[in-house]
Short mmCIF file of C-alpha atoms in Angstrom, two decimals:
data_model
loop_
_atom_site.label_atom_id
_atom_site.label_comp_id
_atom_site.label_asym_id
_atom_site.label_seq_id
_atom_site.Cartn_x
_atom_site.Cartn_y
_atom_site.Cartn_z
CA MET A 1186 37.51 33.83 -44.74
CA THR A 1187 34.50 33.20 -47.01
CA LEU A 1188 34.70 29.49 -46.26
CA LYS A 1189 34.60 30.19 -42.50
CA VAL A 1190 31.52 32.41 -42.89
CA TYR A 1191 29.69 29.78 -44.97
CA THR A 1192 30.65 27.11 -42.43
CA SER A 1193 29.33 29.20 -39.55
CA LEU A 1194 26.08 29.93 -41.38
CA PHE A 1195 25.64 26.23 -42.19
CA LEU A 1196 26.16 25.24 -38.53
CA LEU A 1197 23.74 27.94 -37.40
CA PHE A 1198 21.17 26.62 -39.87
CA LEU A 1199 21.56 23.07 -38.51
CA VAL A 1200 21.24 24.19 -34.88
CA ASN A 1201 18.15 26.24 -35.67
CA SER A 1202 16.62 23.34 -37.58
CA VAL A 1203 17.20 20.90 -34.73
CA TRP A 1204 15.91 23.38 -32.12
CA THR A 1205 12.82 24.17 -34.19
CA ARG A 1206 12.10 20.47 -34.78
CA THR A 1207 12.48 19.70 -31.04
CA VAL A 1208 10.17 22.51 -30.02
CA ARG A 1209 7.62 21.45 -32.63
CA GLN A 1210 7.68 17.92 -31.27
CA VAL A 1211 6.78 19.20 -27.80
CA TYR A 1212 3.96 21.31 -29.20
CA ASP A 1213 2.77 18.57 -31.54
CA GLU A 1214 2.23 16.21 -28.60
CA LEU A 1215 -0.61 18.47 -27.53
CA ASP A 1216 -3.79 19.40 -29.35
CA PRO A 1217 -3.21 22.95 -30.70
CA GLU A 1218 -6.83 23.79 -30.05
CA HIS A 1219 -6.24 23.24 -26.33
CA TRP A 1220 -2.73 24.65 -26.00
CA SER A 1221 -4.01 27.95 -24.63
CA HIS A 1222 -5.62 26.08 -21.74
CA TYR A 1223 -2.23 24.89 -20.50
CA THR A 1224 -1.17 28.50 -20.17
CA PHE A 1225 -4.30 30.22 -18.95
CA GLU A 1226 -6.11 27.48 -16.99
CA CYS A 1227 -3.20 26.55 -14.75
CA PRO A 1228 -3.70 27.89 -11.20
CA ARG A 1229 -0.93 30.38 -10.51
CA GLU A 1230 0.02 28.54 -7.30
CA CYS A 1231 0.63 25.29 -9.20
CA PHE A 1232 2.71 23.78 -11.97
CA CYS A 1233 1.20 22.38 -15.17
CA PRO A 1234 3.84 20.38 -17.09
CA PRO A 1235 3.27 20.68 -20.87
CA SER A 1236 4.49 17.11 -21.36
CA PHE A 1237 1.91 15.80 -18.87
CA PRO A 1238 -1.20 17.93 -19.51
CA ASN A 1239 -3.53 15.79 -17.37
CA ALA A 1240 -1.51 16.41 -14.19
CA LEU A 1241 -1.57 19.36 -11.79
CA TYR A 1242 1.24 19.77 -9.26
CA CYS A 1243 0.32 21.95 -6.27
CA ASP A 1244 2.46 20.16 -3.68
CA ASN A 1245 4.79 21.91 -1.22
CA LYS A 1246 3.28 25.36 -1.91
CA GLY A 1247 2.06 26.32 1.56
CA LEU A 1248 -1.55 26.30 0.31
CA LYS A 1249 -4.36 26.74 2.83
CA GLU A 1250 -7.12 25.87 0.38
CA ILE A 1251 -7.54 23.89 -2.82
CA PRO A 1252 -7.37 26.04 -6.00
CA ALA A 1253 -9.87 25.70 -8.85
CA ILE A 1254 -9.05 22.49 -10.72
CA PRO A 1255 -9.18 22.66 -14.56
CA ALA A 1256 -11.48 20.23 -16.36
CA ARG A 1257 -8.65 18.39 -18.12
CA ILE A 1258 -6.94 17.21 -14.91
CA TRP A 1259 -6.79 13.50 -14.06
CA TYR A 1260 -3.93 13.52 -11.53
CA LEU A 1261 -3.93 16.07 -8.71
CA TYR A 1262 -1.00 16.49 -6.32
CA LEU A 1263 -1.73 18.58 -3.21
CA GLN A 1264 0.48 16.91 -0.61
CA ASN A 1265 2.62 18.79 1.91
CA ASN A 1266 0.44 21.87 2.30
CA LEU A 1267 -1.67 23.48 5.05
CA ILE A 1268 -5.08 22.61 3.60
CA GLN A 1269 -7.84 22.24 6.19
CA THR A 1270 -10.95 21.85 4.08
CA ILE A 1271 -12.24 19.97 1.03
CA SER A 1272 -15.14 21.87 -0.49
CA GLU A 1273 -17.15 21.34 -3.66
CA LYS A 1274 -16.28 24.62 -5.40
CA PRO A 1275 -12.69 23.79 -6.56
CA PHE A 1276 -13.91 20.53 -8.15
CA LEU A 1277 -16.89 21.86 -10.11
CA ASN A 1278 -15.14 21.39 -13.47
CA ALA A 1279 -12.89 18.49 -12.42
CA THR A 1280 -15.15 15.69 -13.57
CA HIS A 1281 -12.33 13.45 -14.85
CA LEU A 1282 -10.19 13.18 -11.71
CA ARG A 1283 -8.65 9.72 -11.22
CA TRP A 1284 -6.03 10.45 -8.57
CA ILE A 1285 -5.90 12.88 -5.62
CA ASN A 1286 -2.95 13.09 -3.24
CA LEU A 1287 -3.79 15.15 -0.13
CA ASN A 1288 -1.21 13.58 2.18
CA LYS A 1289 0.40 15.73 4.89
CA ASN A 1290 -2.18 18.46 5.26
CA LYS A 1291 -4.44 19.50 8.16
CA ILE A 1292 -7.76 18.08 7.00
CA THR A 1293 -10.38 17.18 9.61
CA ASN A 1294 -13.72 15.43 9.13
CA SER A 1295 -15.58 18.66 9.84
CA GLY A 1296 -13.53 20.31 7.09
CA ILE A 1297 -14.85 17.93 4.40
CA GLU A 1298 -18.02 19.29 2.83
CA SER A 1299 -20.86 16.79 2.88
CA GLY A 1300 -20.94 14.62 -0.24
CA VAL A 1301 -17.99 16.31 -1.95
CA LEU A 1302 -15.92 13.13 -2.31
CA SER A 1303 -18.74 10.92 -3.58
CA LYS A 1304 -19.39 13.40 -6.40
CA LEU A 1305 -15.96 12.60 -7.88
CA LYS A 1306 -17.43 9.75 -9.91
CA LYS A 1307 -14.25 8.72 -11.75
CA LEU A 1308 -11.87 8.86 -8.78
CA LEU A 1309 -9.79 5.68 -8.38
CA TYR A 1310 -7.06 6.67 -5.90
CA LEU A 1311 -7.56 8.82 -2.80
CA PHE A 1312 -4.60 9.55 -0.52
CA LEU A 1313 -5.36 11.28 2.80
CA GLU A 1314 -2.43 10.11 4.91
CA ASP A 1315 -0.92 12.28 7.66
CA ASN A 1316 -3.96 14.45 8.28
CA GLU A 1317 -6.20 14.98 11.31
CA LEU A 1318 -9.14 12.73 10.49
CA GLU A 1319 -10.94 11.12 13.43
CA GLU A 1320 -13.08 8.77 11.36
CA VAL A 1321 -13.16 7.33 7.85
CA PRO A 1322 -14.69 10.04 5.62
CA ALA A 1323 -18.06 9.27 4.08
CA PRO A 1324 -19.60 8.93 1.59
CA LEU A 1325 -16.79 7.88 -0.75
CA PRO A 1326 -16.64 7.54 -4.57
CA VAL A 1327 -18.04 4.14 -5.51
CA GLY A 1328 -15.28 3.49 -8.07
CA LEU A 1329 -12.36 3.81 -5.64
CA GLU A 1330 -9.57 1.24 -6.03
CA GLN A 1331 -7.18 2.49 -3.35
CA LEU A 1332 -7.92 4.37 -0.11
CA ARG A 1333 -4.95 5.40 2.00
CA LEU A 1334 -5.72 6.84 5.45
CA ALA A 1335 -2.55 6.02 7.39
CA ARG A 1336 -1.27 8.20 10.23
CA ASN A 1337 -4.45 10.02 11.14
CA LYS A 1338 -6.42 9.93 14.41
CA ILE A 1339 -9.13 7.56 13.19
CA SER A 1340 -10.96 5.77 15.99
CA ARG A 1341 -14.31 5.29 14.27
CA ILE A 1342 -15.48 3.67 11.03
CA PRO A 1343 -19.03 4.79 10.15
CA GLU A 1344 -21.51 2.02 9.51
CA GLY A 1345 -21.75 1.06 5.85
CA VAL A 1346 -18.94 3.37 4.73
CA PHE A 1347 -17.39 0.59 2.61
CA SER A 1348 -20.62 -1.13 1.54
CA ASN A 1349 -20.58 0.17 -2.05
CA LEU A 1350 -16.84 0.04 -2.68
CA GLU A 1351 -16.77 -3.17 -4.69
CA ASN A 1352 -13.72 -2.06 -6.70
CA LEU A 1353 -11.51 -1.27 -3.70
CA THR A 1354 -8.37 -3.43 -3.73
CA MET A 1355 -6.29 -1.62 -1.07
CA LEU A 1356 -7.36 -0.17 2.28
CA ASP A 1357 -4.62 1.34 4.44
CA LEU A 1358 -5.60 2.32 7.99
CA HIS A 1359 -2.28 1.80 9.71
CA GLN A 1360 -1.08 4.02 12.56
CA ASN A 1361 -4.44 5.29 13.71
CA SER A 1362 -6.40 4.86 16.98
CA LEU A 1363 -8.65 1.90 16.17
CA LEU A 1364 -9.90 -0.25 19.04
CA ASP A 1365 -11.53 -3.67 18.73
CA SER A 1366 -14.93 -2.02 19.15
CA ALA A 1367 -14.40 -0.04 15.93
CA LEU A 1368 -14.26 -3.23 13.84
CA GLN A 1369 -17.69 -4.82 13.85
CA SER A 1370 -18.75 -7.96 11.98
CA ASP A 1371 -20.08 -5.86 9.08
CA THR A 1372 -17.40 -3.16 9.00
CA PHE A 1373 -15.75 -4.47 5.84
CA GLN A 1374 -18.95 -5.67 4.21
CA GLY A 1375 -19.02 -4.85 0.50
CA LEU A 1376 -15.25 -4.99 -0.05
CA ASN A 1377 -15.58 -8.02 -2.30
CA ASN A 1378 -12.35 -7.39 -4.24
CA LEU A 1379 -10.10 -6.19 -1.43
CA MET A 1380 -6.61 -7.67 -1.71
CA GLN A 1381 -4.58 -5.70 0.85
CA LEU A 1382 -5.76 -4.62 4.31
CA ASN A 1383 -3.35 -2.77 6.57
CA ILE A 1384 -4.45 -2.21 10.18
CA ALA A 1385 -0.95 -2.15 11.68
CA LYS A 1386 -0.03 0.24 14.51
CA ASN A 1387 -3.46 0.57 16.07
CA ALA A 1388 -4.78 -0.53 19.48
CA LEU A 1389 -6.28 -3.93 18.64
CA LYS A 1390 -6.25 -6.74 21.20
CA LYS A 1391 -8.14 -9.24 19.05
CA MET A 1392 -7.98 -10.42 15.47
CA PRO A 1393 -10.43 -8.28 13.45
CA LEU A 1394 -13.81 -9.72 12.54
CA SER A 1395 -15.04 -10.59 9.06
CA ILE A 1396 -11.99 -9.82 6.94
CA PRO A 1397 -13.04 -9.84 3.24
CA ALA A 1398 -12.70 -13.33 1.79
CA ASN A 1399 -10.44 -12.31 -1.13
CA THR A 1400 -7.81 -10.64 1.04
CA LEU A 1401 -4.29 -11.65 0.02
CA GLN A 1402 -2.23 -9.42 2.32
CA LEU A 1403 -3.17 -8.80 5.95
CA PHE A 1404 -0.94 -6.52 8.03
CA LEU A 1405 -1.57 -6.40 11.80
CA ASP A 1406 1.86 -5.45 13.14
CA ASN A 1407 2.28 -3.30 16.25
CA ASN A 1408 -1.00 -4.06 17.98
CA SER A 1409 -1.63 -5.96 21.24
CA ILE A 1410 -3.12 -9.16 19.82
CA GLU A 1411 -2.82 -12.15 22.16
CA VAL A 1412 -4.94 -14.89 20.58
CA ILE A 1413 -5.57 -16.37 17.12
CA PRO A 1414 -9.11 -17.82 17.13
CA GLU A 1415 -9.58 -21.44 16.09
CA ASN A 1416 -10.02 -21.79 12.30
CA TYR A 1417 -9.67 -18.01 11.88
CA PHE A 1418 -8.11 -18.27 8.43
CA ASN A 1419 -10.85 -20.48 7.01
CA ALA A 1420 -12.79 -17.29 6.30
CA ILE A 1421 -9.91 -15.80 4.30
CA PRO A 1422 -8.75 -18.80 2.25
CA LYS A 1423 -6.58 -16.74 -0.12
CA VAL A 1424 -4.42 -14.95 2.47
CA THR A 1425 -0.81 -15.17 1.30
CA PHE A 1426 1.13 -12.57 3.29
CA LEU A 1427 0.41 -12.35 7.02
CA ARG A 1428 2.23 -9.91 9.31
CA LEU A 1429 1.75 -10.10 13.07
CA ASN A 1430 5.06 -8.65 14.22
CA TYR A 1431 5.18 -6.70 17.50
CA ASN A 1432 2.12 -8.19 19.17
CA LYS A 1433 1.64 -10.25 22.36
CA LEU A 1434 1.24 -13.73 20.95
CA SER A 1435 2.29 -16.61 23.17
CA ASP A 1436 2.23 -20.37 22.61
CA ASP A 1437 -1.11 -20.64 24.43
CA GLY A 1438 -2.67 -18.03 22.14
CA ILE A 1439 -2.11 -20.05 18.96
CA PRO A 1440 -4.34 -23.08 18.18
CA PRO A 1441 -2.49 -26.35 17.34
CA ASN A 1442 -2.81 -25.75 13.60
CA GLY A 1443 -3.46 -22.02 13.68
CA PHE A 1444 -0.83 -21.23 11.03
CA ASN A 1445 -0.91 -24.56 9.23
CA VAL A 1446 -2.63 -22.89 6.29
CA SER A 1447 -1.75 -23.84 2.72
CA SER A 1448 -2.35 -20.37 1.26
CA ILE A 1449 0.16 -18.57 3.54
CA LEU A 1450 3.53 -18.13 1.85
CA ASP A 1451 5.01 -15.38 4.05
CA LEU A 1452 4.40 -15.50 7.81
CA GLN A 1453 5.89 -12.83 10.09
CA LEU A 1454 5.69 -13.35 13.87
CA SER A 1455 8.71 -11.33 14.99
CA HIS A 1456 8.80 -9.61 18.39
CA ASN A 1457 6.18 -11.72 20.15
CA GLN A 1458 6.36 -14.05 23.18
CA LEU A 1459 6.66 -17.48 21.54
CA THR A 1460 8.88 -20.15 23.11
CA LYS A 1461 8.53 -22.63 20.26
CA ILE A 1462 7.93 -22.67 16.52
CA PRO A 1463 4.24 -23.22 15.75
CA PRO A 1464 3.23 -25.90 13.23
CA ILE A 1465 3.55 -24.64 9.66
CA ASN A 1466 2.34 -25.78 6.26
CA ALA A 1467 4.59 -27.29 3.59
CA HIS A 1468 3.71 -24.40 1.24
CA LEU A 1469 5.21 -21.74 3.53
CA GLU A 1470 8.24 -20.01 1.95
CA HIS A 1471 9.25 -17.25 4.41
CA LEU A 1472 9.06 -17.51 8.20
CA HIS A 1473 10.07 -14.66 10.53
CA LEU A 1474 10.35 -15.63 14.22
CA ASP A 1475 13.13 -13.34 15.38
CA HIS A 1476 13.02 -11.69 18.80
CA ASN A 1477 10.79 -14.18 20.58
CA ARG A 1478 11.70 -16.47 23.50
CA ILE A 1479 12.61 -19.60 21.57
CA LYS A 1480 15.44 -21.59 23.18
CA SER A 1481 15.82 -24.49 20.78
CA VAL A 1482 14.70 -25.77 17.40
CA ASN A 1483 13.74 -29.35 16.70
CA GLY A 1484 13.53 -30.02 12.98
CA THR A 1485 11.72 -33.31 13.50
CA GLU A 1486 8.92 -31.53 15.36
CA ILE A 1487 8.42 -28.57 13.01
CA CYS A 1488 8.88 -30.42 9.70
CA PRO A 1489 5.54 -30.55 7.79
CA ALA A 1490 6.42 -34.19 6.89
CA SER A 1491 8.36 -36.86 8.71
CA ILE A 1492 12.14 -36.63 8.44
CA ALA A 1493 12.27 -40.21 7.15
CA VAL A 1494 10.06 -39.24 4.25
CA ALA A 1495 11.95 -35.97 3.74
CA GLU A 1496 15.21 -37.85 3.18
CA ASP A 1497 13.63 -39.69 0.24
CA TYR A 1498 12.23 -36.60 -1.50
CA GLY A 1499 13.19 -36.44 -5.14
CA LEU A 1500 14.36 -33.27 -6.84
CA TYR A 1501 10.83 -32.49 -8.01
CA GLY A 1502 9.01 -34.09 -5.14
CA ASN A 1503 6.43 -32.39 -2.95
CA ILE A 1504 9.04 -31.13 -0.51
CA PRO A 1505 8.49 -28.35 2.05
CA ARG A 1506 9.04 -25.00 0.32
CA LEU A 1507 10.58 -22.98 3.15
CA ARG A 1508 13.34 -20.80 1.71
CA TYR A 1509 13.95 -18.21 4.42
CA LEU A 1510 13.96 -18.74 8.18
CA ARG A 1511 14.76 -15.97 10.64
CA LEU A 1512 15.43 -16.91 14.27
CA ASP A 1513 17.83 -14.25 15.55
CA GLY A 1514 17.03 -12.42 18.78
CA ASN A 1515 16.00 -15.64 20.52
CA GLU A 1516 18.01 -17.87 22.87
CA ILE A 1517 19.04 -20.37 20.23
CA GLN A 1518 22.69 -21.35 20.04
CA PRO A 1519 24.31 -22.41 16.75
CA PRO A 1520 24.93 -24.65 14.91
CA ILE A 1521 21.72 -25.18 12.98
CA PRO A 1522 20.34 -28.67 13.68
CA LEU A 1523 20.95 -31.10 10.82
CA ASP A 1524 17.31 -32.23 10.78
CA ILE A 1525 16.29 -28.66 9.81
CA MET A 1526 18.42 -28.92 6.69
CA ILE A 1527 17.17 -32.42 5.92
CA CYS A 1528 13.55 -31.34 6.11
CA PHE A 1529 13.77 -27.96 4.38
CA ARG A 1530 15.88 -28.79 1.33
CA LEU A 1531 15.06 -25.48 -0.39
CA LEU A 1532 16.35 -23.28 2.45
CA GLN A 1533 18.49 -20.47 1.07
CA ALA A 1534 19.00 -18.44 4.24
CA VAL A 1535 18.79 -19.09 7.97
CA VAL A 1536 19.39 -16.18 10.32
CA ILE A 1537 20.20 -17.35 13.85
#
């Protein structure tokens, strides 16, 4: 009996020791001088995780306005609420904010207090998707790296709104109401480090003017673009991923060497009106041409080099790099022509 009691006491001691040590570890991760702030400075509508003291979670709370943001917060989550306005008052102490997610609210341009966003000097990421904006908000924080404005009602881009955003690498404007007239020759001026531009699902009929020269990814799906201007891609010599799916491109709308661009590795032209494969560059790796009007494929014609030369390519020769070719949804009948396989020795998948 005595042995059982001692054993029970010993086990209880071990459990208490482990529990105490675990709790101490959680507390020790935080500065004891600031621990009270995590209890008393957290807005009652929100959640302040002790293990992530720089984050404030106020998402999915049915909020109609932004609560006062504590000074320690870097990451602010306010998505999926009923917020209509962005005013200066909640952000008076929030001078260290890096990230704000305001997706899926009811914010309008008139609901954004003048200058409130530009005063967030350290803000890097601003998400305002699925709101009711009719134009790009301005002015914006000069240090922004990502601006996401998808699925609004944006039809206007104020002049010079991007002129000071030299650090911006991603601009997402897809699924808005942009017309060609909204994209002037100086619209994107100042975006010297932009790498991804998404203008898919708008109402464009022409290729946009003056895309920033460093752009790597250009997404223009689901517009009504009919023509690729001659030498269009000379102005964006680094473009690597180009998406033009669901447009109105025909053979006549593409210059003879419109897509024969060495920088392009992934070219997507699905759901257009092409009847033949346009000339491509030997560096291209992925080509999507499904759901066009192509009836046949001639490997000799589309091969970036002559078939005779292709047959003599060595294992490490400068062979065409195409690895993926999608042609389904056309009028092409199998089998795949042999000259396609001779030319594109690195092909891993052909969908027909």
